[in-house]
């Protein structure tokens, strides 16, 4: 019963950039979990996801499913900014139980976690390893959507390393790659993820801020803030309010519509 919701349903904040949804699948609970948590579980509530994953991990399940669930739990913890606990969960994962694509997924999530624990250099090393695992015999990625997530995580890591040009290139690549990956699915249920999109635009705004380009920073924050229901959309609104107070004479960006 538990296996059906180990479809790598990723929380929208990560990350990242780091979250990697295979599809917009609903999480399905076992009968016992439904009694405790209710019949439905919104994937945009990381606190509820953490509770759910912990309940599920307390049950007996196939060892491989347990590893995938721990990765999901770490993703939800990162969404709550509990990066230390997320790292602990990731380090409990038994990588020998995973296939190469799943190891790449683990590396991406661990890299994201390390960035916010002050270790962006180690994060970039993880991302390089993840890219190698994704390469097929033709030199192309075997999972373009995960590659986009890795690129987004790399952008955040490079920003924290103060490599602003590299950060911008990676984040822009992540935005473009996800759009292309979704369009190739030929499935109306596949959509560009608003959480990832808003986060990437937010960090692009941070890049512009670091480069002392306030007008460009505001334009990018406005793109992030357009996804008002997402965590990074809300963070962008806060950044915009501060930026506008510093630049009261500048009219709103024409590209923000």
C-alpha positions as protocol buffer text, in pm:
chain_id: "A"
residue {
  index: 1
  type: UNK
  ca { x: 0 y: 0 z: 0 }
}
residue {
  index: 2
  type: UNK
  ca { x: 278 y: 244 z: 82 }
}
residue {
  index: 3
  type: UNK
  ca { x: 467 y: 204 z: -243 }
}
residue {
  index: 4
  type: UNK
  ca { x: 234 y: 419 z: -453 }
}
residue {
  index: 5
  type: UNK
  ca { x: 325 y: 744 z: -282 }
}
residue {
  index: 6
  type: UNK
  ca { x: 698 y: 697 z: -325 }
}
residue {
  index: 7
  type: UNK
  ca { x: 674 y: 866 z: -666 }
}
residue {
  index: 8
  type: UNK
  ca { x: 920 y: 1136 z: -563 }
}
residue {
  index: 9
  type: UNK
  ca { x: 660 y: 1404 z: -501 }
}
residue {
  index: 10
  type: UNK
  ca { x: 875 y: 1704 z: -413 }
}
residue {
  index: 11
  type: UNK
  ca { x: 786 y: 2004 z: -200 }
}
residue {
  index: 12
  type: UNK
  ca { x: 758 y: 2318 z: -409 }
}
residue {
  index: 13
  type: UNK
  ca { x: 1014 y: 2546 z: -208 }
}
residue {
  index: 14
  type: UNK
  ca { x: 1327 y: 2375 z: -297 }
}
residue {
  index: 15
  type: UNK
  ca { x: 1428 y: 2424 z: -346 }
}
residue {
  index: 16
  type: UNK
  ca { x: 1508 y: 2430 z: -560 }
}
residue {
  index: 17
  type: UNK
  ca { x: 1534 y: 2394 z: -758 }
}
residue {
  index: 18
  type: UNK
  ca { x: 1590 y: 2100 z: -575 }
}
residue {
  index: 19
  type: UNK
  ca { x: 1247 y: 1955 z: -571 }
}
residue {
  index: 20
  type: UNK
  ca { x: 1182 y: 1716 z: -856 }
}
residue {
  index: 21
  type: UNK
  ca { x: 821 y: 1623 z: -928 }
}
residue {
  index: 22
  type: UNK
  ca { x: 772 y: 1327 z: -1156 }
}
residue {
  index: 23
  type: UNK
  ca { x: 409 y: 1430 z: -1195 }
}
residue {
  index: 24
  type: UNK
  ca { x: 141 y: 1623 z: -1008 }
}
residue {
  index: 25
  type: UNK
  ca { x: 34 y: 1299 z: -843 }
}
residue {
  index: 26
  type: UNK
  ca { x: -178 y: 1305 z: -531 }
}
residue {
  index: 27
  type: UNK
  ca { x: -24 y: 1148 z: -225 }
}
residue {
  index: 28
  type: UNK
  ca { x: -220 y: 841 z: -125 }
}
residue {
  index: 29
  type: UNK
  ca { x: -231 y: 725 z: 234 }
}
residue {
  index: 30
  type: UNK
  ca { x: -250 y: 376 z: 368 }
}
residue {
  index: 31
  type: UNK
  ca { x: -572 y: 306 z: 558 }
}
residue {
  index: 32
  type: UNK
  ca { x: -400 y: 348 z: 893 }
}
residue {
  index: 33
  type: UNK
  ca { x: -236 y: 676 z: 791 }
}
residue {
  index: 34
  type: UNK
  ca { x: -570 y: 812 z: 673 }
}
residue {
  index: 35
  type: UNK
  ca { x: -708 y: 758 z: 1022 }
}
residue {
  index: 36
  type: UNK
  ca { x: -428 y: 970 z: 1168 }
}
residue {
  index: 37
  type: UNK
  ca { x: -379 y: 1240 z: 908 }
}
residue {
  index: 38
  type: UNK
  ca { x: -703 y: 1259 z: 714 }
}
residue {
  index: 39
  type: UNK
  ca { x: -794 y: 1150 z: 361 }
}
residue {
  index: 40
  type: UNK
  ca { x: -596 y: 1413 z: 171 }
}
residue {
  index: 41
  type: UNK
  ca { x: -249 y: 1558 z: 204 }
}
residue {
  index: 42
  type: UNK
  ca { x: -166 y: 1888 z: 33 }
}
residue {
  index: 43
  type: UNK
  ca { x: 189 y: 1874 z: -102 }
}
residue {
  index: 44
  type: UNK
  ca { x: 229 y: 2251 z: -57 }
}
residue {
  index: 45
  type: UNK
  ca { x: 228 y: 2219 z: 324 }
}
residue {
  index: 46
  type: UNK
  ca { x: 580 y: 2107 z: 424 }
}
residue {
  index: 47
  type: UNK
  ca { x: 497 y: 2084 z: 794 }
}
residue {
  index: 48
  type: UNK
  ca { x: 216 y: 1841 z: 720 }
}
residue {
  index: 49
  type: UNK
  ca { x: 442 y: 1648 z: 484 }
}
residue {
  index: 50
  type: UNK
  ca { x: 705 y: 1613 z: 755 }
}
residue {
  index: 51
  type: UNK
  ca { x: 445 y: 1475 z: 993 }
}
residue {
  index: 52
  type: UNK
  ca { x: 315 y: 1237 z: 730 }
}
residue {
  index: 53
  type: UNK
  ca { x: 658 y: 1110 z: 629 }
}
residue {
  index: 54
  type: UNK
  ca { x: 753 y: 1046 z: 991 }
}
residue {
  index: 55
  type: UNK
  ca { x: 433 y: 846 z: 1043 }
}
residue {
  index: 56
  type: UNK
  ca { x: 509 y: 645 z: 730 }
}
residue {
  index: 57
  type: UNK
  ca { x: 870 y: 581 z: 832 }
}
residue {
  index: 58
  type: UNK
  ca { x: 751 y: 435 z: 1161 }
}
residue {
  index: 59
  type: UNK
  ca { x: 590 y: 152 z: 964 }
}
residue {
  index: 60
  type: UNK
  ca { x: 745 y: -153 z: 810 }
}
residue {
  index: 61
  type: UNK
  ca { x: 815 y: -112 z: 439 }
}
residue {
  index: 62
  type: UNK
  ca { x: 1054 y: -234 z: 167 }
}
residue {
  index: 63
  type: UNK
  ca { x: 1403 y: -103 z: 232 }
}
residue {
  index: 64
  type: UNK
  ca { x: 1424 y: 81 z: -100 }
}
residue {
  index: 65
  type: UNK
  ca { x: 1097 y: 263 z: -34 }
}
residue {
  index: 66
  type: UNK
  ca { x: 1236 y: 374 z: 300 }
}
residue {
  index: 67
  type: UNK
  ca { x: 1534 y: 538 z: 131 }
}
residue {
  index: 68
  type: UNK
  ca { x: 1313 y: 728 z: -113 }
}
residue {
  index: 69
  type: UNK
  ca { x: 1087 y: 841 z: 168 }
}
residue {
  index: 70
  type: UNK
  ca { x: 1383 y: 975 z: 364 }
}
residue {
  index: 71
  type: UNK
  ca { x: 1482 y: 1185 z: 64 }
}
residue {
  index: 72
  type: UNK
  ca { x: 1127 y: 1323 z: 52 }
}
residue {
  index: 73
  type: UNK
  ca { x: 1138 y: 1392 z: 425 }
}
residue {
  index: 74
  type: UNK
  ca { x: 1465 y: 1582 z: 386 }
}
residue {
  index: 75
  type: UNK
  ca { x: 1310 y: 1787 z: 107 }
}
residue {
  index: 76
  type: UNK
  ca { x: 1018 y: 1883 z: 330 }
}
residue {
  index: 77
  type: UNK
  ca { x: 1256 y: 1970 z: 616 }
}
residue {
  index: 78
  type: UNK
  ca { x: 1453 y: 2196 z: 383 }
}
residue {
  index: 79
  type: UNK
  ca { x: 1128 y: 2370 z: 295 }
}
residue {
  index: 80
  type: UNK
  ca { x: 1093 y: 2446 z: 667 }
}
residue {
  index: 81
  type: UNK
  ca { x: 1456 y: 2570 z: 676 }
}
residue {
  index: 82
  type: UNK
  ca { x: 1545 y: 2282 z: 909 }
}
residue {
  index: 83
  type: UNK
  ca { x: 1858 y: 2210 z: 711 }
}
residue {
  index: 84
  type: UNK
  ca { x: 2051 y: 2037 z: 989 }
}
residue {
  index: 85
  type: UNK
  ca { x: 1776 y: 1779 z: 1035 }
}
residue {
  index: 86
  type: UNK
  ca { x: 1743 y: 1744 z: 658 }
}
residue {
  index: 87
  type: UNK
  ca { x: 2112 y: 1657 z: 636 }
}
residue {
  index: 88
  type: UNK
  ca { x: 2072 y: 1396 z: 908 }
}
residue {
  index: 89
  type: UNK
  ca { x: 1791 y: 1231 z: 715 }
}
residue {
  index: 90
  type: UNK
  ca { x: 1987 y: 1236 z: 390 }
}
residue {
  index: 91
  type: UNK
  ca { x: 2287 y: 1080 z: 561 }
}
residue {
  index: 92
  type: UNK
  ca { x: 2066 y: 793 z: 678 }
}
residue {
  index: 93
  type: UNK
  ca { x: 1989 y: 700 z: 318 }
}
residue {
  index: 94
  type: UNK
  ca { x: 2150 y: 373 z: 203 }
}
residue {
  index: 95
  type: UNK
  ca { x: 2271 y: 466 z: -143 }
}
residue {
  index: 96
  type: UNK
  ca { x: 2337 y: 107 z: -244 }
}
residue {
  index: 97
  type: UNK
  ca { x: 1959 y: 59 z: -249 }
}
residue {
  index: 98
  type: UNK
  ca { x: 1911 y: 329 z: -516 }
}
residue {
  index: 99
  type: UNK
  ca { x: 1959 y: 336 z: -891 }
}
residue {
  index: 100
  type: UNK
  ca { x: 2191 y: 598 z: -1049 }
}
residue {
  index: 101
  type: UNK
  ca { x: 1913 y: 848 z: -1121 }
}
residue {
  index: 102
  type: UNK
  ca { x: 1794 y: 828 z: -762 }
}
residue {
  index: 103
  type: UNK
  ca { x: 2149 y: 877 z: -636 }
}
residue {
  index: 104
  type: UNK
  ca { x: 2169 y: 1188 z: -855 }
}
residue {
  index: 105
  type: UNK
  ca { x: 1847 y: 1305 z: -695 }
}
residue {
  index: 106
  type: UNK
  ca { x: 1996 y: 1244 z: -349 }
}
residue {
  index: 107
  type: UNK
  ca { x: 2313 y: 1434 z: -444 }
}
residue {
  index: 108
  type: UNK
  ca { x: 2107 y: 1729 z: -565 }
}
residue {
  index: 109
  type: UNK
  ca { x: 1909 y: 1746 z: -243 }
}
residue {
  index: 110
  type: UNK
  ca { x: 2218 y: 1707 z: -27 }
}
residue {
  index: 111
  type: UNK
  ca { x: 2388 y: 1982 z: -227 }
}
residue {
  index: 112
  type: UNK
  ca { x: 2094 y: 2215 z: -166 }
}
residue {
  index: 113
  type: UNK
  ca { x: 2110 y: 2136 z: 204 }
}
residue {
  index: 114
  type: UNK
  ca { x: 2484 y: 2199 z: 224 }
}
residue {
  index: 115
  type: UNK
  ca { x: 2450 y: 2543 z: 66 }
}
residue {
  index: 116
  type: UNK
  ca { x: 2235 y: 2658 z: 357 }
}
residue {
  index: 117
  type: UNK
  ca { x: 2471 y: 2502 z: 606 }
}
residue {
  index: 118
  type: UNK
  ca { x: 2755 y: 2719 z: 476 }
}
residue {
  index: 119
  type: UNK
  ca { x: 2922 y: 2459 z: 253 }
}
residue {
  index: 120
  type: UNK
  ca { x: 2864 y: 2574 z: -107 }
}
residue {
  index: 121
  type: UNK
  ca { x: 3197 y: 2436 z: -232 }
}
residue {
  index: 122
  type: UNK
  ca { x: 3103 y: 2085 z: -120 }
}
residue {
  index: 123
  type: UNK
  ca { x: 2761 y: 2138 z: -276 }
}
residue {
  index: 124
  type: UNK
  ca { x: 2914 y: 2209 z: -617 }
}
residue {
  index: 125
  type: UNK
  ca { x: 3115 y: 1887 z: -592 }
}
residue {
  index: 126
  type: UNK
  ca { x: 2794 y: 1694 z: -529 }
}
residue {
  index: 127
  type: UNK
  ca { x: 2631 y: 1858 z: -830 }
}
residue {
  index: 128
  type: UNK
  ca { x: 2920 y: 1768 z: -1059 }
}
residue {
  index: 129
  type: UNK
  ca { x: 2883 y: 1405 z: -951 }
}
residue {
  index: 130
  type: UNK
  ca { x: 2507 y: 1419 z: -1008 }
}
residue {
  index: 131
  type: UNK
  ca { x: 2551 y: 1548 z: -1363 }
}
residue {
  index: 132
  type: UNK
  ca { x: 2786 y: 1259 z: -1442 }
}
residue {
  index: 133
  type: UNK
  ca { x: 2531 y: 1008 z: -1317 }
}
residue {
  index: 134
  type: UNK
  ca { x: 2265 y: 1154 z: -1544 }
}
residue {
  index: 135
  type: UNK
  ca { x: 2465 y: 1141 z: -1866 }
}
residue {
  index: 136
  type: UNK
  ca { x: 2351 y: 881 z: -2116 }
}
residue {
  index: 137
  type: UNK
  ca { x: 2561 y: 711 z: -2380 }
}
residue {
  index: 138
  type: UNK
  ca { x: 2481 y: 996 z: -2620 }
}
residue {
  index: 139
  type: UNK
  ca { x: 2612 y: 1256 z: -2376 }
}
residue {
  index: 140
  type: UNK
  ca { x: 2261 y: 1388 z: -2312 }
}
residue {
  index: 141
  type: UNK
  ca { x: 2085 y: 1389 z: -1978 }
}
residue {
  index: 142
  type: UNK
  ca { x: 1866 y: 1088 z: -1908 }
}
residue {
  index: 143
  type: UNK
  ca { x: 1635 y: 1307 z: -1701 }
}
residue {
  index: 144
  type: UNK
  ca { x: 1606 y: 1666 z: -1833 }
}
residue {
  index: 145
  type: UNK
  ca { x: 1377 y: 1781 z: -1553 }
}
residue {
  index: 146
  type: UNK
  ca { x: 1616 y: 1662 z: -1283 }
}
residue {
  index: 147
  type: UNK
  ca { x: 1898 y: 1826 z: -1477 }
}
residue {
  index: 148
  type: UNK
  ca { x: 1705 y: 2153 z: -1455 }
}
residue {
  index: 149
  type: UNK
  ca { x: 1677 y: 2109 z: -1079 }
}
residue {
  index: 150
  type: UNK
  ca { x: 2050 y: 2044 z: -1053 }
}
residue {
  index: 151
  type: UNK
  ca { x: 2118 y: 2359 z: -1253 }
}
residue {
  index: 152
  type: UNK
  ca { x: 1895 y: 2558 z: -1019 }
}
residue {
  index: 153
  type: UNK
  ca { x: 2076 y: 2424 z: -715 }
}
residue {
  index: 154
  type: UNK
  ca { x: 2407 y: 2507 z: -878 }
}
residue {
  index: 155
  type: UNK
  ca { x: 2291 y: 2864 z: -927 }
}
residue {
  index: 156
  type: UNK
  ca { x: 2216 y: 2900 z: -557 }
}
residue {
  index: 157
  type: UNK
  ca { x: 2550 y: 2745 z: -464 }
}
residue {
  index: 158
  type: UNK
  ca { x: 2742 y: 2976 z: -698 }
}
residue {
  index: 159
  type: UNK
  ca { x: 2559 y: 3276 z: -556 }
}
residue {
  index: 160
  type: UNK
  ca { x: 2676 y: 3176 z: -209 }
}
residue {
  index: 161
  type: UNK
  ca { x: 3028 y: 3138 z: -349 }
}
residue {
  index: 162
  type: UNK
  ca { x: 2997 y: 3493 z: -487 }
}
residue {
  index: 163
  type: UNK
  ca { x: 3040 y: 3366 z: -843 }
}
residue {
  index: 164
  type: UNK
  ca { x: 2761 y: 3585 z: -970 }
}
residue {
  index: 165
  type: UNK
  ca { x: 2798 y: 3529 z: -1344 }
}
residue {
  index: 166
  type: UNK
  ca { x: 2797 y: 3152 z: -1294 }
}
residue {
  index: 167
  type: UNK
  ca { x: 2500 y: 3179 z: -1060 }
}
residue {
  index: 168
  type: UNK
  ca { x: 2297 y: 3377 z: -1310 }
}
residue {
  index: 169
  type: UNK
  ca { x: 2382 y: 3144 z: -1598 }
}
residue {
  index: 170
  type: UNK
  ca { x: 2280 y: 2836 z: -1399 }
}
residue {
  index: 171
  type: UNK
  ca { x: 1952 y: 2982 z: -1275 }
}
residue {
  index: 172
  type: UNK
  ca { x: 1852 y: 3106 z: -1619 }
}
residue {
  index: 173
  type: UNK
  ca { x: 1940 y: 2764 z: -1760 }
}
residue {
  index: 174
  type: UNK
  ca { x: 1721 y: 2599 z: -1496 }
}
residue {
  index: 175
  type: UNK
  ca { x: 1423 y: 2816 z: -1591 }
}
residue {
  index: 176
  type: UNK
  ca { x: 1469 y: 2750 z: -1961 }
}
residue {
  index: 177
  type: UNK
  ca { x: 1536 y: 2377 z: -1921 }
}
residue {
  index: 178
  type: UNK
  ca { x: 1227 y: 2316 z: -1712 }
}
residue {
  index: 179
  type: UNK
  ca { x: 1007 y: 2494 z: -1965 }
}
residue {
  index: 180
  type: UNK
  ca { x: 1155 y: 2282 z: -2244 }
}
residue {
  index: 181
  type: UNK
  ca { x: 1121 y: 1960 z: -2044 }
}
residue {
  index: 182
  type: UNK
  ca { x: 756 y: 2024 z: -1968 }
}
residue {
  index: 183
  type: UNK
  ca { x: 676 y: 2112 z: -2329 }
}
residue {
  index: 184
  type: UNK
  ca { x: 829 y: 1783 z: -2444 }
}
residue {
  index: 185
  type: UNK
  ca { x: 588 y: 1580 z: -2231 }
}
residue {
  index: 186
  type: UNK
  ca { x: 291 y: 1660 z: -2458 }
}
residue {
  index: 187
  type: UNK
  ca { x: 72 y: 1622 z: -2150 }
}
residue {
  index: 188
  type: UNK
  ca { x: -147 y: 1910 z: -2023 }
}
residue {
  index: 189
  type: UNK
  ca { x: -109 y: 1782 z: -1666 }
}
residue {
  index: 190
  type: UNK
  ca { x: 262 y: 1862 z: -1676 }
}
residue {
  index: 191
  type: UNK
  ca { x: 315 y: 2225 z: -1586 }
}
residue {
  index: 192
  type: UNK
  ca { x: 613 y: 2439 z: -1495 }
}
residue {
  index: 193
  type: UNK
  ca { x: 628 y: 2421 z: -1117 }
}
residue {
  index: 194
  type: UNK
  ca { x: 539 y: 2759 z: -960 }
}
residue {
  index: 195
  type: UNK
  ca { x: 744 y: 2694 z: -647 }
}
residue {
  index: 196
  type: UNK
  ca { x: 1063 y: 2621 z: -836 }
}
residue {
  index: 197
  type: UNK
  ca { x: 1001 y: 2904 z: -1080 }
}
residue {
  index: 198
  type: UNK
  ca { x: 946 y: 3163 z: -808 }
}
residue {
  index: 199
  type: UNK
  ca { x: 1254 y: 3046 z: -619 }
}
residue {
  index: 200
  type: UNK
  ca { x: 1475 y: 3073 z: -926 }
}
residue {
  index: 201
  type: UNK
  ca { x: 1353 y: 3425 z: -999 }
}
residue {
  index: 202
  type: UNK
  ca { x: 1403 y: 3517 z: -633 }
}
residue {
  index: 203
  type: UNK
  ca { x: 1764 y: 3402 z: -638 }
}
residue {
  index: 204
  type: UNK
  ca { x: 1819 y: 3583 z: -968 }
}
residue {
  index: 205
  type: UNK
  ca { x: 1698 y: 3892 z: -785 }
}
residue {
  index: 206
  type: UNK
  ca { x: 1954 y: 3822 z: -514 }
}
residue {
  index: 207
  type: UNK
  ca { x: 2225 y: 3795 z: -779 }
}
residue {
  index: 208
  type: UNK
  ca { x: 2131 y: 4136 z: -918 }
}
residue {
  index: 209
  type: UNK
  ca { x: 2127 y: 4281 z: -567 }
}
residue {
  index: 210
  type: UNK
  ca { x: 2475 y: 4143 z: -501 }
}
residue {
  index: 211
  type: UNK
  ca { x: 2592 y: 4303 z: -824 }
}
residue {
  index: 212
  type: UNK
  ca { x: 2436 y: 4634 z: -715 }
}
residue {
  index: 213
  type: UNK
  ca { x: 2180 y: 4638 z: -996 }
}
residue {
  index: 214
  type: UNK
  ca { x: 1868 y: 4740 z: -804 }
}
residue {
  index: 215
  type: UNK
  ca { x: 1646 y: 4802 z: -1107 }
}
residue {
  index: 216
  type: UNK
  ca { x: 1719 y: 4457 z: -1248 }
}
residue {
  index: 217
  type: UNK
  ca { x: 1682 y: 4307 z: -901 }
}
residue {
  index: 218
  type: UNK
  ca { x: 1336 y: 4455 z: -873 }
}
residue {
  index: 219
  type: UNK
  ca { x: 1234 y: 4322 z: -1214 }
}
residue {
  index: 220
  type: UNK
  ca { x: 1337 y: 3973 z: -1107 }
}
residue {
  index: 221
  type: UNK
  ca { x: 1171 y: 3997 z: -768 }
}
residue {
  index: 222
  type: UNK
  ca { x: 853 y: 4101 z: -946 }
}
residue {
  index: 223
  type: UNK
  ca { x: 870 y: 3785 z: -1157 }
}
residue {
  index: 224
  type: UNK
  ca { x: 905 y: 3579 z: -839 }
}
residue {
  index: 225
  type: UNK
  ca { x: 631 y: 3771 z: -660 }
}
residue {
  index: 226
  type: UNK
  ca { x: 388 y: 3691 z: -942 }
}
residue {
  index: 227
  type: UNK
  ca { x: 361 y: 3347 z: -778 }
}
residue {
  index: 228
  type: UNK
  ca { x: 217 y: 3503 z: -466 }
}
residue {
  index: 229
  type: UNK
  ca { x: 107 y: 3179 z: -300 }
}
residue {
  index: 230
  type: UNK
  ca { x: 457 y: 3028 z: -298 }
}
residue {
  index: 231
  type: UNK
  ca { x: 709 y: 3079 z: -16 }
}
residue {
  index: 232
  type: UNK
  ca { x: 963 y: 3248 z: -242 }
}
residue {
  index: 233
  type: UNK
  ca { x: 690 y: 3457 z: -400 }
}
residue {
  index: 234
  type: UNK
  ca { x: 620 y: 3589 z: -52 }
}
residue {
  index: 235
  type: UNK
  ca { x: 989 y: 3644 z: 17 }
}
residue {
  index: 236
  type: UNK
  ca { x: 1014 y: 3836 z: -308 }
}
residue {
  index: 237
  type: UNK
  ca { x: 729 y: 4062 z: -200 }
}
residue {
  index: 238
  type: UNK
  ca { x: 923 y: 4147 z: 116 }
}
residue {
  index: 239
  type: UNK
  ca { x: 1237 y: 4217 z: -86 }
}
residue {
  index: 240
  type: UNK
  ca { x: 1038 y: 4435 z: -325 }
}
residue {
  index: 241
  type: UNK
  ca { x: 895 y: 4643 z: -44 }
}
residue {
  index: 242
  type: UNK
  ca { x: 1245 y: 4709 z: 88 }
}
residue {
  index: 243
  type: UNK
  ca { x: 1383 y: 4783 z: -257 }
}
residue {
  index: 244
  type: UNK
  ca { x: 1103 y: 5023 z: -342 }
}
residue {
  index: 245
  type: UNK
  ca { x: 1161 y: 5214 z: -22 }
}
residue {
  index: 246
  type: UNK
  ca { x: 1520 y: 5263 z: -133 }
}
residue {
  index: 247
  type: UNK
  ca { x: 1428 y: 5361 z: -491 }
}
residue {
  index: 248
  type: UNK
  ca { x: 1105 y: 5561 z: -457 }
}
residue {
  index: 249
  type: UNK
  ca { x: 1158 y: 5758 z: -776 }
}
residue {
  index: 250
  type: UNK
  ca { x: 1183 y: 5459 z: -1007 }
}
residue {
  index: 251
  type: UNK
  ca { x: 860 y: 5354 z: -1177 }
}
residue {
  index: 252
  type: UNK
  ca { x: 746 y: 4989 z: -1160 }
}
residue {
  index: 253
  type: UNK
  ca { x: 909 y: 4760 z: -1413 }
}
residue {
  index: 254
  type: UNK
  ca { x: 717 y: 4736 z: -1741 }
}
residue {
  index: 255
  type: UNK
  ca { x: 815 y: 4370 z: -1767 }
}
residue {
  index: 256
  type: UNK
  ca { x: 650 y: 4275 z: -1439 }
}
residue {
  index: 257
  type: UNK
  ca { x: 308 y: 4216 z: -1593 }
}
